[in-house]
PDB file of C-alpha atoms in Angstrom:
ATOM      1  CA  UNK A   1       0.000   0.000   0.000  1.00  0.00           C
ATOM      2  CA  UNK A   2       1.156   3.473  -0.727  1.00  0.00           C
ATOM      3  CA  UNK A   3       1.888   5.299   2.777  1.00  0.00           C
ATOM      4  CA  UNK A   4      -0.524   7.368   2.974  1.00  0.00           C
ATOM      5  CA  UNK A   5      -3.414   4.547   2.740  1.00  0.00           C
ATOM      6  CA  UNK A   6      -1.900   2.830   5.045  1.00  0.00           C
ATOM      7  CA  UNK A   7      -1.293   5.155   7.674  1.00  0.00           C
ATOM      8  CA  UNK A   8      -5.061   6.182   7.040  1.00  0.00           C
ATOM      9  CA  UNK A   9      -5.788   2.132   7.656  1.00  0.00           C
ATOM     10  CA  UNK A  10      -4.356   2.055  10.731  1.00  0.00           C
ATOM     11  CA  UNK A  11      -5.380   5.205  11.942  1.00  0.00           C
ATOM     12  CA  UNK A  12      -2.152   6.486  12.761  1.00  0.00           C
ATOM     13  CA  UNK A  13      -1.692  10.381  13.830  1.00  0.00           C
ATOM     14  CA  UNK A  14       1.513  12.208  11.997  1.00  0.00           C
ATOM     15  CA  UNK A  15       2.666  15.210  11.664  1.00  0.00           C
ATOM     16  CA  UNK A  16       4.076  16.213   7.943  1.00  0.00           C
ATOM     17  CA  UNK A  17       7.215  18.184   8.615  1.00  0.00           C
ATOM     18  CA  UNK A  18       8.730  19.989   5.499  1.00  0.00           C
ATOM     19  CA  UNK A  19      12.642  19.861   5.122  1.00  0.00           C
ATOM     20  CA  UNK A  20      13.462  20.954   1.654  1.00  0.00           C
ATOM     21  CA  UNK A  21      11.986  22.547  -1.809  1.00  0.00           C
ATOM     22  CA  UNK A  22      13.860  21.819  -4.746  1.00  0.00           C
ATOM     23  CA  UNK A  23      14.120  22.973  -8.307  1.00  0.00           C
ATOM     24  CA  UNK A  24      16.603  21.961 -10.866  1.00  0.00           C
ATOM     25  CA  UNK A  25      17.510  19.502 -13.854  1.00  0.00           C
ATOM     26  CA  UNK A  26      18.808  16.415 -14.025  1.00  0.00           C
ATOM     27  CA  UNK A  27      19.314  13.688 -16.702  1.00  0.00           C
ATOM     28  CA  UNK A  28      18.987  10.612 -15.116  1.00  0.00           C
ATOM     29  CA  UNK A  29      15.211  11.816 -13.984  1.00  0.00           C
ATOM     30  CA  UNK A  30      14.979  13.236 -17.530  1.00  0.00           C
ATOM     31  CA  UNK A  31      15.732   9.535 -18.537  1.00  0.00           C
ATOM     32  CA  UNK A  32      13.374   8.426 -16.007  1.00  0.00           C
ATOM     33  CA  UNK A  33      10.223  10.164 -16.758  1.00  0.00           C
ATOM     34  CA  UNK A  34      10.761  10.872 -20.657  1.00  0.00           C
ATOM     35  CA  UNK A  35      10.844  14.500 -19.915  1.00  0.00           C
ATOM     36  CA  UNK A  36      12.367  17.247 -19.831  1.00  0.00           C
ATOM     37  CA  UNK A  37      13.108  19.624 -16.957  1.00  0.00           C
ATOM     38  CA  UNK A  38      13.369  21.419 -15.049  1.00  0.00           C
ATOM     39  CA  UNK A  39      12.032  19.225 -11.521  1.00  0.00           C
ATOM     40  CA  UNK A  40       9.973  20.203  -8.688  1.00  0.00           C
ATOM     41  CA  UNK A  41      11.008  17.923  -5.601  1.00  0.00           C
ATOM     42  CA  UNK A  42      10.288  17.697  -1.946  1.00  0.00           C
ATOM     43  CA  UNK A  43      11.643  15.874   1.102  1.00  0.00           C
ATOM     44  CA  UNK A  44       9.312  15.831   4.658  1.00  0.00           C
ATOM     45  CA  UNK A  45       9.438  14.001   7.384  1.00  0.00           C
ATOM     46  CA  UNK A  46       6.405  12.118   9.119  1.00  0.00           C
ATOM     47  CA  UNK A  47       6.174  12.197  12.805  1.00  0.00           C
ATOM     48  CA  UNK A  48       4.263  10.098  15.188  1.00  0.00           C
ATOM     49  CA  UNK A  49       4.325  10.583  18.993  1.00  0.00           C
ATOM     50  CA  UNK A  50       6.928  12.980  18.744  1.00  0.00           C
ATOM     51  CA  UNK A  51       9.409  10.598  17.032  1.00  0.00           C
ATOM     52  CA  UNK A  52      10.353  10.571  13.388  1.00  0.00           C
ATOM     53  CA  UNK A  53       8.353   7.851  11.650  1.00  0.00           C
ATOM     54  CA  UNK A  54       9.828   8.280   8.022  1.00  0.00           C
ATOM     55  CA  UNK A  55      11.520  10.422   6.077  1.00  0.00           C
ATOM     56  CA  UNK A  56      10.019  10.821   2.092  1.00  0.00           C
ATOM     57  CA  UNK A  57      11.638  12.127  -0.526  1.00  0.00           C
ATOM     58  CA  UNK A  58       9.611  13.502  -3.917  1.00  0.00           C
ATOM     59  CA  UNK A  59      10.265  14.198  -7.350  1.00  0.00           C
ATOM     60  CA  UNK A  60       6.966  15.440  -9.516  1.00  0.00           C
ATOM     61  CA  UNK A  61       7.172  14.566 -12.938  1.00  0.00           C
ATOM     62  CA  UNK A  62       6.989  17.740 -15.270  1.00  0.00           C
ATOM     63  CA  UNK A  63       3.900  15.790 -17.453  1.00  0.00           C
ATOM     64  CA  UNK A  64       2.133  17.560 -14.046  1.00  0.00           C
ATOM     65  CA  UNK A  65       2.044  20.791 -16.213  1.00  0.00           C
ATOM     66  CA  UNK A  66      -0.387  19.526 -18.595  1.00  0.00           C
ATOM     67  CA  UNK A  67      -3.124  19.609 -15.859  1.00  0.00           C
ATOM     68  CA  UNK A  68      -1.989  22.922 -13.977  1.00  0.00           C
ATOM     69  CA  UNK A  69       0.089  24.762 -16.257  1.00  0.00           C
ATOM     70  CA  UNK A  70       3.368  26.244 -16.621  1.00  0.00           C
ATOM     71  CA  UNK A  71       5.212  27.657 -13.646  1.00  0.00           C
TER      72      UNK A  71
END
């Protein structure tokens, strides 16, 4: 199951603590998602009971833009 589901599932409370922003090129994700950048990305932490649960780490594919646009 994705994380969020199963977090939802198991009615676990977290906290969604943002680390970074990022914006920038790169081949290999170029490669990866058949586009071109640049890349939004994102890396957050969950929380649960005051201790770090897990950390995520997110790259959006650029294909995004079809549905809202150019940035």
């Amino acid at each position: 199951l994705p994380i969020g589901k199963s977090l939802s599932r198991s009615h676990t409370e977290i906290y969604q603590d943002i680390q970074g922003i990022y914006y920038g090129n790169s081949t290999p994700l170029e490669a990866a998602f058949q586009q071109t950048g640049p890349f939004w990305g994102r890396h957050y932490l969950f929380w649960h009971d005051r201790q770090p649960l897990t950390l995520i780490y997110e790259v959006f594919s650029p294909y995004l833009k079809k549905y809202f646009g150019q940035t």
